mmCIF file of C-alpha atoms in Angstrom:
data_model
loop_
_atom_site.group_PDB
_atom_site.id
_atom_site.type_symbol
_atom_site.label_atom_id
_atom_site.label_comp_id
_atom_site.label_asym_id
_atom_site.label_seq_id
_atom_site.Cartn_x
_atom_site.Cartn_y
_atom_site.Cartn_z
ATOM 1 C CA MET A 1 -1.757 5.074 -32.226
ATOM 2 C CA PRO A 2 -2.685 2.217 -29.839
ATOM 3 C CA GLY A 3 0.238 0.590 -28.109
ATOM 4 C CA SER A 4 2.536 3.580 -27.625
ATOM 5 C CA ALA A 5 2.901 6.102 -24.821
ATOM 6 C CA THR A 6 3.822 9.742 -25.345
ATOM 7 C CA GLU A 7 5.234 12.059 -22.695
ATOM 8 C CA ARG A 8 3.260 15.262 -22.058
ATOM 9 C CA THR A 9 4.020 18.520 -20.320
ATOM 10 C CA VAL A 10 2.492 19.110 -16.874
ATOM 11 C CA THR A 11 1.785 22.565 -15.502
ATOM 12 C CA LEU A 12 2.296 23.094 -11.783
ATOM 13 C CA PRO A 13 0.599 23.835 -9.499
ATOM 14 C CA HIS A 14 -1.823 20.988 -10.083
ATOM 15 C CA PRO A 15 -5.175 20.692 -8.258
ATOM 16 C CA ALA A 16 -4.600 17.041 -7.310
ATOM 17 C CA LEU A 17 -1.573 17.874 -5.109
ATOM 18 C CA SER A 18 -0.982 21.428 -3.983
ATOM 19 C CA GLY A 19 2.687 22.169 -3.516
ATOM 20 C CA ALA A 20 3.829 19.459 -5.940
ATOM 21 C CA ASP A 21 7.351 20.272 -7.088
ATOM 22 C CA TRP A 22 7.819 17.500 -9.656
ATOM 23 C CA ALA A 23 5.479 16.000 -12.232
ATOM 24 C CA ASP A 24 5.334 13.978 -15.410
ATOM 25 C CA ALA A 25 2.530 12.759 -17.633
ATOM 26 C CA TRP A 26 2.154 10.045 -20.258
ATOM 27 C CA THR A 27 -0.684 9.624 -22.749
ATOM 28 C CA ALA A 28 -1.786 6.603 -24.758
ATOM 29 C CA THR A 29 -4.682 5.573 -26.932
ATOM 30 C CA PRO A 30 -6.131 2.366 -25.496
ATOM 31 C CA ARG A 31 -6.967 -0.609 -27.688
ATOM 32 C CA ARG A 32 -10.391 -0.804 -26.060
ATOM 33 C CA ARG A 33 -12.720 1.876 -24.741
ATOM 34 C CA PHE A 34 -13.340 2.474 -21.051
ATOM 35 C CA ASP A 35 -16.545 3.821 -19.522
ATOM 36 C CA THR A 36 -14.782 5.432 -16.540
ATOM 37 C CA ALA A 37 -11.320 6.539 -15.500
ATOM 38 C CA ARG A 38 -11.509 3.994 -12.678
ATOM 39 C CA GLN A 39 -11.886 1.156 -15.203
ATOM 40 C CA ALA A 40 -8.912 2.507 -17.141
ATOM 41 C CA ALA A 41 -6.818 2.850 -13.953
ATOM 42 C CA GLU A 42 -7.598 -0.732 -12.975
ATOM 43 C CA ALA A 43 -6.618 -1.860 -16.490
ATOM 44 C CA VAL A 44 -3.337 0.068 -16.249
ATOM 45 C CA HIS A 45 -2.667 -1.649 -12.914
ATOM 46 C CA ARG A 46 -3.401 -5.078 -14.431
ATOM 47 C CA ALA A 47 -1.061 -4.254 -17.328
ATOM 48 C CA THR A 48 1.919 -3.981 -14.985
ATOM 49 C CA PRO A 49 4.698 -6.237 -16.325
ATOM 50 C CA GLY A 50 5.737 -9.222 -14.199
ATOM 51 C CA TRP A 51 9.245 -7.838 -13.620
ATOM 52 C CA VAL A 52 7.802 -4.969 -11.559
ATOM 53 C CA GLY A 53 6.782 -7.220 -8.613
ATOM 54 C CA PRO A 54 10.344 -8.274 -7.703
ATOM 55 C CA LEU A 55 11.507 -4.693 -8.247
ATOM 56 C CA MET A 56 8.877 -3.402 -5.807
ATOM 57 C CA GLY A 57 9.909 -6.089 -3.304
ATOM 58 C CA LEU A 58 13.485 -4.845 -3.533
ATOM 59 C CA ARG A 59 12.261 -1.276 -3.086
ATOM 60 C CA THR A 60 10.329 -2.274 0.056
ATOM 61 C CA LEU A 61 13.447 -3.896 1.549
ATOM 62 C CA ALA A 62 15.653 -0.940 0.632
ATOM 63 C CA VAL A 63 13.401 1.728 2.197
ATOM 64 C CA ALA A 64 12.462 -0.224 5.351
ATOM 65 C CA PRO A 65 15.476 1.069 7.363
ATOM 66 C CA PHE A 66 14.312 4.633 6.638
ATOM 67 C CA GLY A 67 10.809 3.987 7.970
ATOM 68 C CA LEU A 68 9.120 4.689 4.652
ATOM 69 C CA LYS A 69 5.702 3.285 3.792
ATOM 70 C CA SER A 70 5.410 0.396 1.366
ATOM 71 C CA GLY A 71 1.768 0.770 0.406
ATOM 72 C CA LEU A 72 1.093 -2.660 1.876
ATOM 73 C CA SER A 73 -0.959 -1.114 4.703
ATOM 74 C CA ASN A 74 -3.538 -0.127 2.068
ATOM 75 C CA ARG A 75 -4.364 -3.813 1.588
ATOM 76 C CA ASP A 76 -6.660 -3.304 4.589
ATOM 77 C CA LEU A 77 -8.764 -0.901 2.523
ATOM 78 C CA ALA A 78 -11.803 -2.257 0.731
ATOM 79 C CA PRO A 79 -11.208 -2.794 -3.011
ATOM 80 C CA ALA A 80 -13.539 0.135 -3.731
ATOM 81 C CA ASP A 81 -11.171 2.381 -1.746
ATOM 82 C CA ARG A 82 -7.961 1.392 -3.542
ATOM 83 C CA ILE A 83 -6.469 0.517 -6.896
ATOM 84 C CA GLY A 84 -3.647 -1.950 -6.424
ATOM 85 C CA LEU A 85 -1.846 -0.844 -3.280
ATOM 86 C CA PHE A 86 -2.820 2.814 -3.566
ATOM 87 C CA ALA A 87 -5.680 4.566 -1.801
ATOM 88 C CA VAL A 88 -8.255 6.254 -4.041
ATOM 89 C CA ARG A 89 -8.259 9.959 -3.162
ATOM 90 C CA ASP A 90 -10.870 11.089 -5.683
ATOM 91 C CA ASP A 91 -13.024 9.457 -8.354
ATOM 92 C CA SER A 92 -15.122 11.702 -10.574
ATOM 93 C CA GLY A 93 -15.870 9.557 -13.607
ATOM 94 C CA ASP A 94 -13.382 11.008 -16.103
ATOM 95 C CA ARG A 95 -10.625 11.329 -13.476
ATOM 96 C CA VAL A 96 -9.401 9.074 -10.699
ATOM 97 C CA VAL A 97 -6.666 10.062 -8.240
ATOM 98 C CA VAL A 98 -4.696 7.606 -6.118
ATOM 99 C CA GLY A 99 -1.818 8.343 -3.801
ATOM 100 C CA MET A 100 0.003 8.217 -0.536
ATOM 101 C CA ASP A 101 1.628 10.674 1.864
ATOM 102 C CA ASP A 102 4.853 9.824 3.677
ATOM 103 C CA ARG A 103 7.670 11.542 5.596
ATOM 104 C CA HIS A 104 9.913 11.897 2.550
ATOM 105 C CA LEU A 105 7.322 12.790 -0.091
ATOM 106 C CA ASP A 106 3.655 12.809 -1.029
ATOM 107 C CA PHE A 107 2.561 11.480 -4.367
ATOM 108 C CA ARG A 108 -0.547 11.361 -6.480
ATOM 109 C CA CYS A 109 -1.183 9.428 -9.631
ATOM 110 C CA VAL A 110 -3.965 11.003 -11.689
ATOM 111 C CA LEU A 111 -5.605 9.129 -14.542
ATOM 112 C CA ASP A 112 -7.675 11.226 -16.933
ATOM 113 C CA LEU A 113 -9.910 9.726 -19.576
ATOM 114 C CA ASP A 114 -10.474 12.079 -22.513
ATOM 115 C CA GLU A 115 -12.443 11.923 -25.746
ATOM 116 C CA ALA A 116 -11.676 13.943 -28.878
ATOM 117 C CA ASP A 117 -12.682 13.321 -32.484
ATOM 118 C CA GLY A 118 -14.115 9.914 -31.587
ATOM 119 C CA GLN A 119 -10.818 8.758 -30.074
ATOM 120 C CA GLN A 120 -10.311 8.021 -26.399
ATOM 121 C CA THR A 121 -7.032 8.804 -24.649
ATOM 122 C CA VAL A 122 -5.701 7.855 -21.239
ATOM 123 C CA THR A 123 -3.304 10.250 -19.518
ATOM 124 C CA VAL A 124 -1.446 9.254 -16.364
ATOM 125 C CA THR A 125 0.032 12.184 -14.452
ATOM 126 C CA THR A 126 2.360 11.618 -11.515
ATOM 127 C CA LEU A 127 2.714 14.450 -9.011
ATOM 128 C CA ILE A 128 5.332 14.558 -6.253
ATOM 129 C CA ARG A 129 5.779 16.922 -3.303
ATOM 130 C CA ARG A 130 9.232 16.258 -1.840
ATOM 131 C CA HIS A 131 9.634 17.049 1.854
ATOM 132 C CA ASN A 132 13.375 16.673 2.382
ATOM 133 C CA ARG A 133 16.673 15.359 1.032
ATOM 134 C CA LEU A 134 15.476 11.782 1.412
ATOM 135 C CA GLY A 135 12.527 12.589 -0.854
ATOM 136 C CA ARG A 136 14.809 14.130 -3.468
ATOM 137 C CA ALA A 137 17.228 11.167 -3.308
ATOM 138 C CA TYR A 138 14.368 8.661 -3.453
ATOM 139 C CA LEU A 139 12.834 10.294 -6.521
ATOM 140 C CA ALA A 140 16.196 10.474 -8.298
ATOM 141 C CA THR A 141 16.732 6.762 -7.615
ATOM 142 C CA ILE A 142 13.346 5.511 -8.779
ATOM 143 C CA LEU A 143 12.805 7.892 -11.695
ATOM 144 C CA PRO A 144 14.296 5.688 -14.447
ATOM 145 C CA PHE A 145 12.155 2.758 -13.253
ATOM 146 C CA HIS A 146 9.074 4.954 -12.922
ATOM 147 C CA ARG A 147 9.331 5.984 -16.568
ATOM 148 C CA LEU A 148 9.888 2.405 -17.781
ATOM 149 C CA ILE A 149 6.964 1.072 -15.752
ATOM 150 C CA LEU A 150 4.523 3.753 -16.919
ATOM 151 C CA GLN A 151 5.530 3.393 -20.561
ATOM 152 C CA ALA A 152 5.214 -0.409 -20.336
ATOM 153 C CA CYS A 153 1.796 -0.278 -18.642
ATOM 154 C CA LEU A 154 0.370 2.240 -21.085
ATOM 155 C CA SER A 155 1.806 0.420 -24.085
ATOM 156 C CA ARG A 156 0.117 -2.778 -22.903
ATOM 157 C CA LEU A 157 -3.189 -0.936 -22.396
#
């Protein structure tokens, strides 16, 4: 049903991030069809609710004392090499992978575009490889927001 996001099970290990120790995935049926996963990923990014910007600004301020990356350095990448603030790691038509590596954790966001019975689905899988206690604490802190943001973006798709 267009407009709703459903949580899915993720099996680890996952080829997009070896050693990932945490993952989630959400699936939605888009209101319009996409030709490529990249187009769908860009649409998901554009569907980010306005309240996320100030939240990300607060996150950037909060993690600065720990020397964590903000993603802002990726603004130097050409648009073809990033989606939003995240570097494109792989783009194979039906799958696009974006992500970042940092001292506390590495993450990948994988968007898969699937077709079954004439219906297209978009699945966003988030993979995390935590390096230390800071990575575990960071993930625990942002997890409720992560879920809300993904559900909101996919529901708006």
